[in-house]
Amino acid sequence: MNEQKSRSRHLIDQEIISAIDLIPTSDLSDTTLMESRNNQAKMLPQIDVTQLFPVTFEEMAVPSYFGGPNVRIEIIKPRQPKYNKMPLYYSIHGGGMVLGSPVVDRQGNAALAAQHGFCCVSVYYRLAPEHIQPSQLQDCYSGLKWCIEHAEELAIDTRKVALGGSSAGGGLAAGLALYVRDQKEFDIHHLRLRSPMLDDRTSISPEHPYAGEFVWTKRSNYFGWKSVLGHEPGQEGTSEYYVPARAQSLAGLPPTYLSIGSIDLFIDETLLFAKQLAYDGVLVELHVYPGYHHLAPMFPSAHFSQEGSRSSEFALLKALELL
């Protein structure tokens, strides 16, 4: 992209600016989806976390509680548990609802298990557009509920359950938290949302003057939401479990951590969600990182990436009373 024509390149943090040249921005569509999936699969490192961290790694299929196909999950535990009953961190991967797998979160989950004694579980939910909601909600809920019902077998503490996700995973995590709140079968004690995809209406709203130019664009966002909802974004009557920003009330959600880059497409919906959480009496922590775009996680050593890791880790441990 010609720098002179760019409206926001000058705002990008210099530590992470190279990402937009290494991975040029392109809009997702029906014709580019399969190529994007293949390219992403090639880029994601197939790391054996058991060689990097003192952890165990297991994949398994658990039953759906909705009569659907079995749900695949992966479980990472410390080899030498810190607790008799481990806190549970349940993570949902990103990818705009149409891409991705738990591989992207595997190393971070292994670090959390090794350093802080968590049992970390990730879910392979069905992707859109082949599967529309409620497929994603049902898969994510089934994986989490199975963990809760098999707490003794997994050696987890059901009083210390955290749920998190980035990008689309953050939106799915927020929707799942609302569903769990309303089902009243078990509790979640912390919600971690990083650059979350919360509102389908962002994809049909007027163009933001500075956010969403790079990486995850308004057009890609439109494709993702239309794919997962099975209809045009912005329609009335869409469930808050699918689009968390539609919730009439966020009261009853657990302490929530939110982080977002200032030029990320999701900046406005994240700020509004944080405001609504505070208004509804939920303990909320919000971080806005200047000049950060949607590929900031590619640069874990960058200043604000490190700050985000520290703050999100502290919020998690504090909420679960592990400090």
XYZ file of C-alpha atoms in Angstrom:
323
model
C 0.000 0.000 0.000
C 1.302 3.428 -0.933
C 2.361 5.135 2.276
C 1.241 8.530 0.976
C -2.279 7.217 0.477
C -2.437 5.524 3.857
C -4.603 7.235 6.431
C -3.145 5.515 9.497
C 0.343 4.182 8.752
C 1.899 7.166 10.524
C 0.106 6.099 13.716
C 1.532 2.567 13.843
C 3.965 1.817 16.657
C 7.396 1.473 15.045
C 8.116 -1.794 16.868
C 5.285 -3.529 15.035
C 5.086 -1.655 11.737
C 6.944 -4.318 9.748
C 3.992 -6.713 10.009
C 1.914 -4.758 7.518
C 4.636 -5.128 4.894
C 5.461 -8.749 5.703
C 1.786 -9.726 5.537
C 0.038 -7.355 3.135
C -3.573 -6.556 3.954
C -6.113 -8.386 1.820
C -9.859 -8.722 2.238
C -11.364 -12.120 2.968
C -14.082 -13.408 0.647
C -15.588 -16.651 -0.578
C -12.950 -16.834 -3.304
C -9.944 -16.209 -1.026
C -10.985 -18.140 2.084
C -9.482 -21.534 1.279
C -6.194 -20.002 0.195
C -6.110 -17.964 3.404
C -6.738 -21.085 5.475
C -3.959 -22.945 3.696
C -1.529 -20.047 4.064
C -2.317 -19.668 7.744
C -1.834 -23.378 8.369
C 1.615 -23.186 6.755
C 2.585 -20.160 8.820
C 1.555 -21.552 12.196
C 4.492 -23.382 13.758
C 3.689 -26.937 14.795
C 5.570 -26.622 18.080
C 5.911 -29.546 20.441
C 5.268 -27.675 23.670
C 6.332 -30.674 25.746
C 9.886 -30.048 24.498
C 9.773 -26.353 25.426
C 7.961 -26.506 28.758
C 7.549 -29.048 31.571
C 3.983 -29.841 30.519
C 1.875 -32.693 29.186
C -0.191 -32.389 26.016
C -3.281 -34.391 25.144
C -5.909 -34.191 22.420
C -9.319 -35.785 22.786
C -12.877 -35.692 21.465
C -15.687 -34.995 23.899
C -19.424 -35.328 23.267
C -21.619 -32.418 22.274
C -24.386 -31.599 24.728
C -26.579 -30.569 21.797
C -26.560 -33.766 19.762
C -23.925 -32.492 17.357
C -20.618 -34.088 16.395
C -17.959 -34.693 19.020
C -15.928 -31.649 19.967
C -12.142 -31.831 19.772
C -10.170 -30.232 22.579
C -6.533 -30.104 23.608
C -5.413 -30.197 27.222
C -2.116 -28.871 28.555
C -1.104 -29.500 32.167
C 2.045 -28.969 34.216
C 4.092 -32.132 34.679
C 4.482 -31.288 38.335
C 1.202 -29.718 39.480
C 1.426 -26.699 41.733
C -2.003 -27.380 43.221
C -3.980 -30.476 44.163
C -6.779 -28.951 42.128
C -5.623 -26.759 39.260
C -7.252 -23.546 38.072
C -8.769 -23.947 34.601
C -8.030 -21.621 31.708
C -10.333 -22.332 28.777
C -9.254 -20.578 25.584
C -11.039 -19.962 22.296
C -8.918 -19.197 19.235
C -9.316 -16.302 16.824
C -9.609 -16.201 13.060
C -12.631 -14.074 12.194
C -14.969 -17.048 12.800
C -13.723 -18.554 9.526
C -10.020 -19.319 10.118
C -7.645 -20.640 12.720
C -7.143 -23.362 15.305
C -5.899 -23.679 18.896
C -2.362 -24.046 17.565
C -2.043 -20.261 17.721
C -2.640 -20.284 21.503
C -0.721 -23.454 22.310
C 2.596 -21.939 23.350
C 0.952 -19.304 25.542
C -1.196 -21.927 27.219
C 1.822 -24.126 27.832
C 3.638 -21.197 29.456
C 0.634 -20.519 31.683
C 0.471 -24.166 32.711
C 4.201 -24.375 33.423
C 4.578 -21.063 35.247
C 1.333 -20.825 37.170
C -0.003 -24.361 37.441
C -3.054 -24.040 35.198
C -4.857 -26.756 33.336
C -5.263 -25.099 29.932
C -7.918 -26.365 27.547
C -8.503 -25.152 23.985
C -11.449 -25.985 21.758
C -11.618 -26.752 18.034
C -15.002 -25.201 17.274
C -16.561 -25.613 13.840
C -15.754 -22.801 11.430
C -18.050 -20.678 9.284
C -19.339 -20.463 6.619
C -19.606 -24.267 6.530
C -21.194 -24.058 9.985
C -23.189 -21.105 11.267
C -24.268 -20.198 14.768
C -25.248 -21.810 17.080
C -22.588 -24.365 16.008
C -19.747 -22.282 17.471
C -21.563 -21.539 20.731
C -22.548 -25.188 21.143
C -19.019 -26.474 20.530
C -17.421 -23.966 22.893
C -20.001 -24.613 25.585
C -19.763 -28.384 25.233
C -15.993 -28.366 25.665
C -16.201 -26.175 28.754
C -19.102 -28.059 30.327
C -17.290 -31.357 29.789
C -14.310 -29.963 31.704
C -16.520 -28.872 34.580
C -18.314 -32.230 34.730
C -14.968 -34.049 34.641
C -13.268 -31.770 37.142
C -12.139 -34.643 39.358
C -10.674 -36.544 36.428
C -8.857 -33.425 35.190
C -7.897 -32.369 38.729
C -9.306 -28.877 38.272
C -10.861 -26.490 40.761
C -14.331 -25.454 39.581
C -14.099 -22.383 41.834
C -11.238 -21.043 39.708
C -12.379 -21.035 36.095
C -11.200 -18.468 33.565
C -12.378 -18.060 29.992
C -10.491 -16.157 27.316
C -9.931 -15.494 23.667
C -8.456 -13.103 21.139
C -10.195 -11.518 18.154
C -13.047 -13.823 17.095
C -12.137 -15.987 20.075
C -12.756 -12.999 22.321
C -16.203 -12.493 20.836
C -17.015 -16.188 21.210
C -15.722 -16.136 24.794
C -17.916 -13.160 25.674
C -20.962 -14.801 24.088
C -20.201 -18.036 25.907
C -19.878 -16.155 29.202
C -23.335 -14.649 28.678
C -24.763 -18.087 27.890
C -23.128 -19.639 30.960
C -24.454 -16.775 33.095
C -28.002 -17.435 31.927
C -27.839 -21.243 32.079
C -26.743 -21.104 35.738
C -25.169 -24.579 35.596
C -21.686 -23.492 36.693
C -19.707 -20.291 37.108
C -16.878 -18.489 35.336
C -14.621 -16.385 37.538
C -12.630 -14.348 35.024
C -13.096 -13.260 31.413
C -10.080 -12.268 29.310
C -10.837 -10.546 26.004
C -7.979 -9.387 23.803
C -8.798 -7.417 20.628
C -12.277 -8.954 20.764
C -14.690 -9.217 17.822
C -17.883 -8.230 19.625
C -20.245 -6.421 17.263
C -21.464 -7.359 13.788
C -22.652 -3.776 13.234
C -19.053 -2.577 12.966
C -18.932 -4.259 9.553
C -21.759 -2.086 8.179
C -21.061 1.161 10.040
C -19.345 4.148 8.393
C -15.615 3.707 7.803
C -13.490 4.589 10.814
C -11.071 7.385 9.840
C -8.035 5.660 11.369
C -8.886 2.150 12.609
C -9.143 -1.024 10.566
C -7.046 -0.006 7.574
C -4.556 -2.816 8.094
C -4.716 -6.570 8.719
C -8.374 -7.134 9.685
C -10.443 -4.752 7.601
C -14.075 -3.757 7.549
C -14.636 -5.919 4.448
C -13.041 -8.971 6.057
C -15.108 -8.284 9.162
C -18.273 -8.174 7.038
C -17.343 -11.521 5.480
C -16.667 -13.074 8.889
C -19.923 -11.919 10.443
C -22.062 -12.786 7.425
C -20.428 -16.218 7.335
C -21.040 -17.068 10.978
C -24.518 -15.546 11.283
C -25.780 -16.955 8.004
C -27.377 -13.627 7.103
C -26.514 -9.976 6.570
C -24.882 -8.317 9.596
C -26.872 -5.699 11.482
C -30.255 -7.438 11.450
C -32.540 -7.012 14.435
C -33.148 -9.967 16.720
C -29.635 -11.422 16.533
C -28.784 -13.311 19.710
C -26.423 -11.720 22.219
C -24.811 -15.140 22.553
C -23.636 -14.757 18.941
C -23.014 -10.986 19.087
C -22.141 -9.998 22.673
C -22.386 -6.259 21.961
C -26.135 -6.800 21.463
C -26.614 -7.737 25.129
C -29.159 -5.618 26.975
C -27.222 -6.133 30.184
C -23.775 -7.473 31.002
C -24.571 -7.692 34.711
C -23.500 -10.966 36.252
C -20.404 -11.437 34.124
C -17.177 -12.125 36.031
C -14.322 -9.619 36.372
C -13.303 -8.849 32.799
C -10.004 -7.840 31.246
C -10.044 -6.057 27.870
C -7.148 -4.956 25.660
C -7.193 -3.359 22.223
C -4.916 -1.468 19.854
C -5.779 2.137 19.057
C -5.879 1.497 15.289
C -7.492 -1.950 15.518
C -10.864 -2.164 13.740
C -12.433 -3.305 17.021
C -11.422 -0.219 19.027
C -14.894 1.366 19.243
C -16.814 -1.797 20.089
C -14.255 -2.693 22.762
C -14.518 0.744 24.373
C -18.315 0.561 24.350
C -18.275 -2.939 25.801
C -16.000 -1.802 28.629
C -18.317 1.133 29.311
C -21.336 -1.182 29.430
C -19.537 -3.576 31.784
C -18.790 -0.725 34.175
C -22.358 0.575 33.930
C -23.719 -2.897 34.737
C -21.548 -3.294 37.816
C -18.931 -5.661 36.438
C -15.334 -5.184 37.551
C -13.587 -4.207 34.316
C -9.992 -3.502 33.343
C -9.326 -1.861 29.972
C -6.025 -1.283 28.157
C -5.680 0.655 24.894
C -2.263 0.306 23.292
C -1.166 3.243 21.108
C -0.397 2.448 17.499
C -1.200 -1.241 17.836
C -2.962 -3.106 15.045
C -4.452 -6.601 14.843
C -1.123 -8.361 14.220
C 0.557 -6.989 17.330
C 0.753 -10.526 18.865
C 3.396 -11.292 16.210
C 5.753 -9.111 18.261
C 5.787 -10.513 21.813
C 8.986 -8.643 22.701
C 7.574 -5.207 21.768
C 7.091 -2.866 24.716
C 3.294 -2.773 24.798
C 3.053 -6.487 23.993
C 5.089 -7.212 27.104
C 3.027 -4.760 29.110
C -0.141 -6.450 27.884
C 1.170 -9.882 28.848
C 2.009 -8.683 32.349
C -1.277 -6.899 32.926
C -3.450 -9.709 31.578
C -1.555 -12.290 33.615
C -1.904 -10.192 36.770
C -5.649 -9.726 36.162
C -6.092 -13.477 35.678
C -4.189 -14.451 38.815
C -5.886 -11.745 40.902
C -9.396 -12.732 39.788
C -8.742 -16.384 40.674
C -7.098 -15.438 43.982
C -3.765 -16.970 42.995
C -1.490 -14.061 43.891
